[in-house]
Coordinates of C-alpha atoms in Angstrom, one line a residue:
X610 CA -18.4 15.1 31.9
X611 CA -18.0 11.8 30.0
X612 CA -19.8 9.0 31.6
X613 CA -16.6 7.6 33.5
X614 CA -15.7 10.8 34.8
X615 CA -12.0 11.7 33.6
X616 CA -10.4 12.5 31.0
X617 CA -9.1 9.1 29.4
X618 CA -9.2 8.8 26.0
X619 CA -6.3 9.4 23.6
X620 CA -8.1 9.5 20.7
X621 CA -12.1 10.5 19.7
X622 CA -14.6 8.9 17.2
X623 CA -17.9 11.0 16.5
X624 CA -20.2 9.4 14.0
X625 CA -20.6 5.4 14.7
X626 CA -22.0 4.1 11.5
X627 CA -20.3 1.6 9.8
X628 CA -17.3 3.0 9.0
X629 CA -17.2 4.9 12.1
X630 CA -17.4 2.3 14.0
X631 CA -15.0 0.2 12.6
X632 CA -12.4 3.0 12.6
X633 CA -12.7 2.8 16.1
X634 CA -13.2 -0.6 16.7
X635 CA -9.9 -0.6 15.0
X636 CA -8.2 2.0 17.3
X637 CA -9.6 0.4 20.2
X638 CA -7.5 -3.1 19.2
X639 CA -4.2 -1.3 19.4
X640 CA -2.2 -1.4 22.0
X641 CA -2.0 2.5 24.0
X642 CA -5.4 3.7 22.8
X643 CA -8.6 3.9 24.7
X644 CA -11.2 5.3 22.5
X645 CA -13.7 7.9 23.4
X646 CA -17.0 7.2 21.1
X647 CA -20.0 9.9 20.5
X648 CA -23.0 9.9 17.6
X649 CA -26.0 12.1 17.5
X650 CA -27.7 9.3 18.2
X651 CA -27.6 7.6 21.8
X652 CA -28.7 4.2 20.0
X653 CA -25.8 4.0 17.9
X654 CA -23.2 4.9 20.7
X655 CA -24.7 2.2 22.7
X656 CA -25.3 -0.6 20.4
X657 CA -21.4 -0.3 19.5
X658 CA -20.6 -0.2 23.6
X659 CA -22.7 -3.0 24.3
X660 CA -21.9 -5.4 21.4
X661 CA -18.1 -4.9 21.8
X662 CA -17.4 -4.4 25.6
X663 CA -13.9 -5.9 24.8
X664 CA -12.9 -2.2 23.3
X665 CA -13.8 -0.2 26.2
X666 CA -14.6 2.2 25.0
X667 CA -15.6 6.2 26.6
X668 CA -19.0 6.9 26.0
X669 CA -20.6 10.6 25.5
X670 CA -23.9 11.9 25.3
X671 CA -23.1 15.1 24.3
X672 CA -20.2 16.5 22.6
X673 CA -19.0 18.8 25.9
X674 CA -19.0 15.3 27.4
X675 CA -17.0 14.0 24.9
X676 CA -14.1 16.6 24.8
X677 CA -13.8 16.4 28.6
X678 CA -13.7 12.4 28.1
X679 CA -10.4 13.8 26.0
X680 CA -6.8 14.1 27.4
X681 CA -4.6 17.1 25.9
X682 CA -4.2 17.8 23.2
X683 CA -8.0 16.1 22.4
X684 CA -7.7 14.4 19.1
X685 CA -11.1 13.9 17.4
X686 CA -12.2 12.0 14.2
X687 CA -15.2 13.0 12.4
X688 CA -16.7 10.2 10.0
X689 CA -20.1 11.5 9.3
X690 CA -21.6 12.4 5.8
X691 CA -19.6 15.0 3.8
X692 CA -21.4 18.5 3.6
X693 CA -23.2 20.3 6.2
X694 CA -23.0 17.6 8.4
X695 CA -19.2 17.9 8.9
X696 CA -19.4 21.3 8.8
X697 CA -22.0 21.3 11.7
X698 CA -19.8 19.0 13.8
X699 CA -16.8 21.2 13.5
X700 CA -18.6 23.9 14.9
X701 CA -19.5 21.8 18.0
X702 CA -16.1 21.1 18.2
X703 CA -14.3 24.3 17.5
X704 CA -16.6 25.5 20.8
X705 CA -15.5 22.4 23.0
X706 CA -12.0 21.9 21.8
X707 CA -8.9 24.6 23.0
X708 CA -5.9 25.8 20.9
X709 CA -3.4 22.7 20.2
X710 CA -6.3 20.2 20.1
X711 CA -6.9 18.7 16.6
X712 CA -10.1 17.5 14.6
X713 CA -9.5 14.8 11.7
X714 CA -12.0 14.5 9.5
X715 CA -11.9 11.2 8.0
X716 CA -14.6 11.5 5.2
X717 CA -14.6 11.8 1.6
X718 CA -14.7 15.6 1.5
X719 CA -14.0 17.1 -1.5
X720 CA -10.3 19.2 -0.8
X721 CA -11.2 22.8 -1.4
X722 CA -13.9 22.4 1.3
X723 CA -10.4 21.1 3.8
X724 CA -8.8 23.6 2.8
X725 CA -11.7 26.1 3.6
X726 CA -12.3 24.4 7.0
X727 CA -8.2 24.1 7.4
X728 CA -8.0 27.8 7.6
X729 CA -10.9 28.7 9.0
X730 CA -10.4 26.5 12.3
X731 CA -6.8 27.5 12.6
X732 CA -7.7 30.8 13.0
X733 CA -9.1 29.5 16.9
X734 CA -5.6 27.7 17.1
X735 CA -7.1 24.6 16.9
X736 CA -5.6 21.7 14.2
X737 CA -7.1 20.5 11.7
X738 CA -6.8 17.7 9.5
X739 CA -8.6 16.2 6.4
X740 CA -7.4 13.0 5.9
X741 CA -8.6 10.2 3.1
X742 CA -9.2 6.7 4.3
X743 CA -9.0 4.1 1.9
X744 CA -10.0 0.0 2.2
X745 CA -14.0 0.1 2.8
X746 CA -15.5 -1.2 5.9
X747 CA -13.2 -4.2 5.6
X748 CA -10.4 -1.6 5.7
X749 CA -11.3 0.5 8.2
X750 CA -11.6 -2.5 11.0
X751 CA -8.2 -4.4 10.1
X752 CA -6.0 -1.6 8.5
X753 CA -7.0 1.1 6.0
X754 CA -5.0 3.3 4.0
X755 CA -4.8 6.7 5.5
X756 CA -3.8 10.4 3.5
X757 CA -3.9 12.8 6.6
X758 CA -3.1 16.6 5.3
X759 CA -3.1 19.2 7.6
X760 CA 0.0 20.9 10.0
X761 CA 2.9 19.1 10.6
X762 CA 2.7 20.3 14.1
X763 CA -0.6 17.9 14.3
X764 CA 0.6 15.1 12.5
X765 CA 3.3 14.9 15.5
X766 CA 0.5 13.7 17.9
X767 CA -2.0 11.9 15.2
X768 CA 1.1 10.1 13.2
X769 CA 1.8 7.7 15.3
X770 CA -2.0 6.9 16.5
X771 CA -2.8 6.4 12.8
X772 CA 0.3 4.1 12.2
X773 CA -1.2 2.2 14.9
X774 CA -4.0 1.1 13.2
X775 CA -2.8 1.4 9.1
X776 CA -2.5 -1.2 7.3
X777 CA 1.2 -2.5 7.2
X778 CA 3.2 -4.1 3.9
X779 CA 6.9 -4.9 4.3
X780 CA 7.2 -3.4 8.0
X781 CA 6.2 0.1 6.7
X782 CA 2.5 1.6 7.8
X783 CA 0.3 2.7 4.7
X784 CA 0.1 6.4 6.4
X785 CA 2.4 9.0 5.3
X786 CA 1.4 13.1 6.0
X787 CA 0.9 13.5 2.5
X788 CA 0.8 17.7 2.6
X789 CA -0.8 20.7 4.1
X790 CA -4.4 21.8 4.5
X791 CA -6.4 19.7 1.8
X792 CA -3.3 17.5 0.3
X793 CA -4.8 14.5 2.1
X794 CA -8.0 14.9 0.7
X795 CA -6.8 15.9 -2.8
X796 CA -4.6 12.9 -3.1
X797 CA -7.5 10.1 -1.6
X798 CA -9.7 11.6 -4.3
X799 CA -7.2 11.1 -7.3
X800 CA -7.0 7.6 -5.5
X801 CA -10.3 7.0 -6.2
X802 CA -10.5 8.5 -10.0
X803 CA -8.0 5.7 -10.6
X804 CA -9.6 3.1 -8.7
X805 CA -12.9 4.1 -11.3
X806 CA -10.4 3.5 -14.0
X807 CA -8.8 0.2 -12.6
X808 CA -12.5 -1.5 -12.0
X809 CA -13.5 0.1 -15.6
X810 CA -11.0 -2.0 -17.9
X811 CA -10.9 -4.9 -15.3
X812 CA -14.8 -4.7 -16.5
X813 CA -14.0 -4.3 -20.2
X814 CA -11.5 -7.3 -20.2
X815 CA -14.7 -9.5 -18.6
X816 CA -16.5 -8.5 -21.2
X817 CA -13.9 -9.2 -23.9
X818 CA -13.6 -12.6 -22.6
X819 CA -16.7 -13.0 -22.1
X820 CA -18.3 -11.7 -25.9
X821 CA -15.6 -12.2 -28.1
X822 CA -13.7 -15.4 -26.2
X823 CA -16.9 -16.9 -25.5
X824 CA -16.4 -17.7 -21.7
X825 CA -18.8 -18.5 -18.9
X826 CA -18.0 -16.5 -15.9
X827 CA -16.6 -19.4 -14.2
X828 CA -14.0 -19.5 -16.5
X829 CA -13.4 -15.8 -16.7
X830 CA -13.1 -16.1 -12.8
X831 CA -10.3 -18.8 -13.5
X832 CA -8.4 -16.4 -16.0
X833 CA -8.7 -13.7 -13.7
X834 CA -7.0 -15.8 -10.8
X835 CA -4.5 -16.6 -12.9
X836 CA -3.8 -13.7 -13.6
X837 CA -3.4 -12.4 -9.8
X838 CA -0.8 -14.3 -9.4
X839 CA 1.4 -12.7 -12.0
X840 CA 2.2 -8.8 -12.4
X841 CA -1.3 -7.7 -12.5
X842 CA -1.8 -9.4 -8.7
X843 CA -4.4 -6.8 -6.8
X844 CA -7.3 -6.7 -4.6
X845 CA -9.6 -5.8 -7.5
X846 CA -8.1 -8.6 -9.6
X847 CA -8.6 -10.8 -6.5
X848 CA -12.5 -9.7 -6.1
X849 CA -13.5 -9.8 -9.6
X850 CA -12.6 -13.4 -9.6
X851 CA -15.0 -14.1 -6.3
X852 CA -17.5 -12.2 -8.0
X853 CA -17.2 -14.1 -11.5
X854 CA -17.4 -17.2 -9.4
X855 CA -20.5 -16.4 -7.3
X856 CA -24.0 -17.8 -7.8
X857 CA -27.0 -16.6 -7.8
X858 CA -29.1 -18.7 -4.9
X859 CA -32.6 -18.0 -6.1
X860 CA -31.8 -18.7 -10.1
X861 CA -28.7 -20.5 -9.8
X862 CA -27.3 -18.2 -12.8
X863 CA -24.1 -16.3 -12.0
X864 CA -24.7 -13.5 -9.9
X865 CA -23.2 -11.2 -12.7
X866 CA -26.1 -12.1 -15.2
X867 CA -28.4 -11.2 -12.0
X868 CA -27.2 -7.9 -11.2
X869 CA -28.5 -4.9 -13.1
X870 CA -26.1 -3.7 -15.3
X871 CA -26.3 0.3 -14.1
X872 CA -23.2 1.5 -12.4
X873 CA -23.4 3.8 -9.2
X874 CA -20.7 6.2 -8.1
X875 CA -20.7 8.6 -5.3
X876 CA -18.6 11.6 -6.8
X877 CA -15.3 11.3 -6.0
X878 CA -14.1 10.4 -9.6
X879 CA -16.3 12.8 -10.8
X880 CA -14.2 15.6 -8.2
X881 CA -11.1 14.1 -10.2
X882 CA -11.9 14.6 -13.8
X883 CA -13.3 18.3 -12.5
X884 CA -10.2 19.7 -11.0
X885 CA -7.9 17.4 -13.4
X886 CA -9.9 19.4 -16.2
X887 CA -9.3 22.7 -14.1
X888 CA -5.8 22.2 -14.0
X889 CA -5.2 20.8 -17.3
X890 CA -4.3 17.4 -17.0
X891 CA -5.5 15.1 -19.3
X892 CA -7.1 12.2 -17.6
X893 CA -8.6 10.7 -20.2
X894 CA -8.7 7.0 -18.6
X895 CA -10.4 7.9 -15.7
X896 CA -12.4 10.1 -17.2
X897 CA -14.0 7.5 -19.5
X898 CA -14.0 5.2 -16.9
X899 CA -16.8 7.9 -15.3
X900 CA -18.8 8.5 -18.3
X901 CA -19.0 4.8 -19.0
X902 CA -21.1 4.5 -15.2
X903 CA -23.1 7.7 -16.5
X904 CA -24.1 5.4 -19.7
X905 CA -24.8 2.9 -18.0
X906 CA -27.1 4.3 -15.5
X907 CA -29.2 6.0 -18.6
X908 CA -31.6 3.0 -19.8
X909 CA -34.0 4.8 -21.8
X910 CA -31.6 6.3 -23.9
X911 CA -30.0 2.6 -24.4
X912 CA -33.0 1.0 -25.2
X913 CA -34.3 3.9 -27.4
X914 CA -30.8 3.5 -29.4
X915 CA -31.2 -0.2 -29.4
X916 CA -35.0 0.4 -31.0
X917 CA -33.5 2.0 -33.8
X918 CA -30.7 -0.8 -34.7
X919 CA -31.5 -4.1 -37.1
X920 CA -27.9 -5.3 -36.7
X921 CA -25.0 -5.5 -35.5
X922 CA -21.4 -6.0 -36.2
X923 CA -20.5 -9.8 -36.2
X924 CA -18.1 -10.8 -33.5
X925 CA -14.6 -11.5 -34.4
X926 CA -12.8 -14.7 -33.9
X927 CA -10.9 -14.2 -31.1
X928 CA -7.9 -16.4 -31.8
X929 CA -5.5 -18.8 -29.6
X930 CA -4.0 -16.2 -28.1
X931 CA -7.0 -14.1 -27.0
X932 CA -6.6 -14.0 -23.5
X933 CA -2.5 -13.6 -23.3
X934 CA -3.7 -10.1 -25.6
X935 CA -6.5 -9.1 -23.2
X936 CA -4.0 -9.5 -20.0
X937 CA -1.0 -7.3 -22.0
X938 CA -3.7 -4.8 -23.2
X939 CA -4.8 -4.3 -19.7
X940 CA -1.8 -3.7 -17.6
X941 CA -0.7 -1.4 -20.6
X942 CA -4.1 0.6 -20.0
X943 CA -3.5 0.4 -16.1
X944 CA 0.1 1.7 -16.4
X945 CA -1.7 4.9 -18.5
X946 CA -4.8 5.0 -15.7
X947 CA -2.1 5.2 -12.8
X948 CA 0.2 7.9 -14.7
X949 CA -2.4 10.0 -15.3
X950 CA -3.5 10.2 -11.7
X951 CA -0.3 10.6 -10.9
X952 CA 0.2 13.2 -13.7
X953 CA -2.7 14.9 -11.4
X954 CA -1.3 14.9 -7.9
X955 CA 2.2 16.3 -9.8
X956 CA -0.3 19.0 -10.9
X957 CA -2.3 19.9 -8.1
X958 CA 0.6 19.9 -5.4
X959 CA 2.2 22.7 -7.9
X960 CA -0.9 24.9 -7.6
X961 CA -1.6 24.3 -4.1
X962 CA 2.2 24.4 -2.8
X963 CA 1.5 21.4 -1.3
X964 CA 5.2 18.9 -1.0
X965 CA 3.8 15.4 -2.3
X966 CA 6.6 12.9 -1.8
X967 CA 5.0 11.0 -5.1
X968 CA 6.9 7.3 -3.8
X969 CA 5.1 7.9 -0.4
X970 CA 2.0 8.3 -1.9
X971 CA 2.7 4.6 -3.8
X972 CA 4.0 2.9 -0.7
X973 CA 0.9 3.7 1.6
X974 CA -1.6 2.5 -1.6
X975 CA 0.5 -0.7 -1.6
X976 CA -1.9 -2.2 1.2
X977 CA -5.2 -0.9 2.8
X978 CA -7.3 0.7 -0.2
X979 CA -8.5 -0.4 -3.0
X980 CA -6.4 0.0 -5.4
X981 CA -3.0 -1.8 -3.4
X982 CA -1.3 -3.9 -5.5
X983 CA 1.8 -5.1 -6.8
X984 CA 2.1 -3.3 -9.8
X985 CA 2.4 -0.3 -7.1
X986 CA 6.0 -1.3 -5.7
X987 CA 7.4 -0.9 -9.0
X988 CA 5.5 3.3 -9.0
X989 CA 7.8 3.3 -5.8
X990 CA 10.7 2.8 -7.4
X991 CA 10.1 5.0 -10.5
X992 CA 9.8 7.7 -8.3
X993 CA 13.4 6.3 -6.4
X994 CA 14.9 6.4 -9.2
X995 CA 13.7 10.0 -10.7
X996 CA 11.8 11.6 -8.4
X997 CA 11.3 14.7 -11.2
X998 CA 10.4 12.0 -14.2
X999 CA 7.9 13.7 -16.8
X1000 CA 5.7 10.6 -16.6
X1001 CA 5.3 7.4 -15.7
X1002 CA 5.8 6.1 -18.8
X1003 CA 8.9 7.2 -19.3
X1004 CA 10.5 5.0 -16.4
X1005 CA 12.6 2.0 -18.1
X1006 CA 10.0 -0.5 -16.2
X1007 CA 6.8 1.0 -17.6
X1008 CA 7.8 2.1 -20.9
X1009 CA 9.0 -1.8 -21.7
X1010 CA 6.1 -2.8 -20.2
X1011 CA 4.0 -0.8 -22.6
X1012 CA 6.5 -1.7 -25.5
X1013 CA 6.2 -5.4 -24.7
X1014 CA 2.2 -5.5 -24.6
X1015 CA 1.7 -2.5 -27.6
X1016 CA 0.7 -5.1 -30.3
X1017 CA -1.7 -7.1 -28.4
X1018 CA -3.0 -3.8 -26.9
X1019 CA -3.8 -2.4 -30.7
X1020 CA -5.4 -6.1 -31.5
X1021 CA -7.4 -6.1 -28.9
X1022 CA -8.9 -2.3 -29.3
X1023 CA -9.2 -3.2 -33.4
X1024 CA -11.2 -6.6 -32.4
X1025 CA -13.3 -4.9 -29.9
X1026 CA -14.2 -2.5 -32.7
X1027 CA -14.8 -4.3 -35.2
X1028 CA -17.1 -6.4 -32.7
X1029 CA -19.0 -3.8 -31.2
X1030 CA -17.7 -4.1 -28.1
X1031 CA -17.4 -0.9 -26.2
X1032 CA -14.2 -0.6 -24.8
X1033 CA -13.7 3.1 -23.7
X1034 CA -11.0 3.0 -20.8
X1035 CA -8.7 0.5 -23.3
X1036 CA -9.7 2.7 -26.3
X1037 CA -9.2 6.1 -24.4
X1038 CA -6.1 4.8 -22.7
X1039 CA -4.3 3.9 -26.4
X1040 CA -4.8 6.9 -27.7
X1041 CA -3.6 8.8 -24.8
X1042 CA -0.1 6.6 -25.5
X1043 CA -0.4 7.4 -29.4
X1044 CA -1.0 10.9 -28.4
X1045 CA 1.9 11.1 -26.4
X1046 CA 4.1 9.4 -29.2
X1047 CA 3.1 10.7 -32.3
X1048 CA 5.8 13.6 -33.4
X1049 CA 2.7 16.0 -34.6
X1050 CA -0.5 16.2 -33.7
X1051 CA -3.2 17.9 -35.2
X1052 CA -3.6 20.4 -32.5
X1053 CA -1.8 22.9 -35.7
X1054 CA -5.3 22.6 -37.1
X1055 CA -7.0 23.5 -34.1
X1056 CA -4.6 26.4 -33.5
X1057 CA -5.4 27.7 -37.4
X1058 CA -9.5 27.0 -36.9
X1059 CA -9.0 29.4 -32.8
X1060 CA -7.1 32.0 -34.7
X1061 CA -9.3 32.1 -37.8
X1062 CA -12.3 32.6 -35.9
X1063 CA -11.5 34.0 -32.4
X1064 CA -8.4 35.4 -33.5
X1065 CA -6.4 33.2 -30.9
X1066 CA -3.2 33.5 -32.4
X1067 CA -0.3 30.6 -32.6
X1068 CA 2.8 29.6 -32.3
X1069 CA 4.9 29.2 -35.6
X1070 CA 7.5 25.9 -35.3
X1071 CA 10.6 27.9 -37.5
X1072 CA 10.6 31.0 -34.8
X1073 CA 9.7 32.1 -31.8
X1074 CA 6.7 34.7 -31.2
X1075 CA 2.8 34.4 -31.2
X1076 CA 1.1 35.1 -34.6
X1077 CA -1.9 36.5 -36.3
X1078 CA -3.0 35.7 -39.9
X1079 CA -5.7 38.3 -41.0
X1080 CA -8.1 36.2 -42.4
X1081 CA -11.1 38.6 -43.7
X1082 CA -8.6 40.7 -44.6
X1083 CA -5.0 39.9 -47.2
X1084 CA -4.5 36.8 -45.3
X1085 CA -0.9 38.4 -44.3
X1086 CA 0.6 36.8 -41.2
X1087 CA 1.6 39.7 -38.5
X1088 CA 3.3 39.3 -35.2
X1089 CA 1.4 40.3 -32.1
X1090 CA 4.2 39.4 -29.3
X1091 CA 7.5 38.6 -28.8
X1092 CA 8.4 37.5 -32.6
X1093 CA 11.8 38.6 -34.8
X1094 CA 9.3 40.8 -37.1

């Protein structure tokens, strides 16, 4: 039995690090919800009982204990490292929990293991959920953003205890049951491909300003809160400026000049470009945005490169209105970033037969994650107004937006070029836009090269059928399928 000897708790946390125990320090703050608490480790459960006796919180020593400390139907959420870990933990619960209970797991697992688990608990009769939280530590104690999958059955009992502790913009909770089995997770990792591709070009227009503009981070950081009060306003807008502006307290250099310039990542935008790639969606932004942390992180290979080079390009003058061109070239590269994720979820809710409401999806990243920010309420009303639009960047909004800031985007990408400034997420992102408006692309080449030496066949544009030109042979074009001869 749990230590107070009855079954009290509406909702279960197991796994009390930081995250864990903020997501229950959070639930413990709303009104209705007593918390039950258990980690593998005693220490942990009773560091967080002791240092916040305000929460009240259930303590359990073992996970038997904790289910009893559960009333019907137990609700349980898992926030312990992705893998075997979870996988362990959902055994131990499978055996303590009846049919009709439900087990969250609020990790960063990648989807197909959800939808693995999904299906394999459900065969006990017992829920279960995978569902992406999004805001960091920060998040998690005052109001994340939540992507909960799983049965609508479940979400009856676990939607409103999540809107109890999302975070909240305009009077509406960022928590929406975004599909079934893995959706959740599937959608909180295409929200962190873009949020790769956000902090990439926010890091590529520092480094404009800083290389070619010739600003001091100071000054950058003064741009950059200019800026978030106009339509690029976000959190990461908001951040980079408080990084920009920090100093360094043992050089007294800015604490960007300071920090080793070798991005980490943990996977999840790598998951993204994977199963974008697998289900053909060309993500190109975020993508880049991925193999620009991989570059980074691979210092030999820089300096051997840099060995080898006597010279380089000289920086361009950046002109009067420099900074006007970096802002335009950036929210044209962030409306690309956000329809290509966006392009993904269309995609992987078709192959999963999963019903994404697309506008939900924008409303609940409005506050909570990472990513929230203003540029998100106008997504929300793209999808109002078509909910079956092609892309983004066909909406009236975005396409004038693109229209407006096109120049300066195609200055900025020629100066950074011509300066030797890498710029792959504003680069990558232009000529996804060019790709997407040019009337013909050179893909007819590709298509003649396949069929020359695979025999791939292609498509003619004058009739309709799939074609063969034998090439070692007369070179005479024969139909294989479907043609008029």
């Amino acid at each position: 039995m749990s230590e107070n000897g009855s079954a009290t708790a509406n909702i279960g946390v197991i796994g009390l690090a930081v995250m864990g125990s903020n997501l229950a320090r959070n639930l413990a703050s709303r009104e209705g919800n007593t918390v039950a608490v258990y980690n593998r480790s005693r220490e942990r459960t009773d560091l967080l009982v002791s240092e916040h006796p305000e929460a009240g919180f259930v303590p359990s020593t073992t996970i038997e204990e904790f289910a009893a400390s559960l009333s019907k139907p137990r609700t349980a959420i898992i926030m312990v490292q992705a893998g075997a870990g979870t996988d362990a933990v959902i055994d131990q619960l499978t055996k303590a929990f009846e049919p009709g209970d439900i087990i969250v797991d609020g990790g960063n697992a990648l989807f197909t293991d959800t939808i693995r688990r999904e299906k394999a608990v459900r065969e006990t009769g017992i829920n279960f959920v995978g569902a992406g939280i999004s805001g960091g530590e920060e998040g998690a104690l005052k109001g994340p953003s939540i992507m909960p999958g799983g049965s609508v059955e479940a979400y009856k009992t676990l939607g409103p205890i999540l809107e109890s502790i999302a975070a909240v913009v305009d009077g509406v909770p960022c928590v929406t049951h975004i599909g079934t089995d893995g959706a959740g997770h599937f959608v909180k990792m295409i929200h962190n491909g873009i949020e790769y591709a956000d902090m990439q070009l926010i890091a590529e227009a520092y480094d404009l300003l800083r290389n070619v503009a010739g600003h001091e981070p100071a000054a950058i950081a003064d741009v950059f809160e200019v800026w978030n009060s106009g339509d690029l306003e976000s959190y990461l807008i908001e951040i980079t400026a408080e990084v920009l502006r920090q100093t360094d307290a043992k050089t007294g250099k800015p604490l960007v000049d300071v920090i080793l310039d070798e991005a980490g990542s943990k996977g999840t935008g790598v998951w993204t470009v994977q199963n974008a790639l697998d289900l053909g969606v060309p993500v190109g932004g975020i993508a880049e945005a991925v193999f620009a942390r991989a570059v980074s992180s691979h210092p030999e290979q820089r300096t051997a490169v840099q060995a080898t080079i006597t010279s380089r390009p000289e920086v361009q003058d950046a002109g009067d209105s420099f900074e006007d061109d970096v802002r335009a070239a950036l929210y044209a590269s962030k409306v690309v970033a956000y329809a290509q994720g966006f392009d993904a979820i269309i995609a992987g809710a078709a192959k999963y037969d999963w019903k994404i409401d697309k506008g939900a999806v924008a409303t609940i990243w409005r506050g909570g994650c990472i990513i929230r920010a203003q540029f998100l309420n106008r997504i929300v009303e793209a999808y109002a107004n078509d909910a079956s639009i092609p892309s983004l960047l066909v909406d009236p909004y975005f396409a004038n937006a693109v229209k407006e800031g096109e120049a300066a985007w195609r200055r900025v990408v020629s100066t950074a070029a011509l300066s030797g400034i890498p710029i792959p997420g504003f680069g990558a992102a232009l000529s996804y836009y060019d790709s997407l408006a040019s009337k013909r692309l050179p893909a007819a080449l590709v298509q003649g090269q396949r069929d020359f030496f695979g025999a791939h066949t292609y498509k003619r544009v004058d009739e309709p059928g799939v074609f063969h030109t034998l090439w070692s042979g007369d070179r005479t074009e024969i139909a294989t399928e479907g043609s008029s001869h």
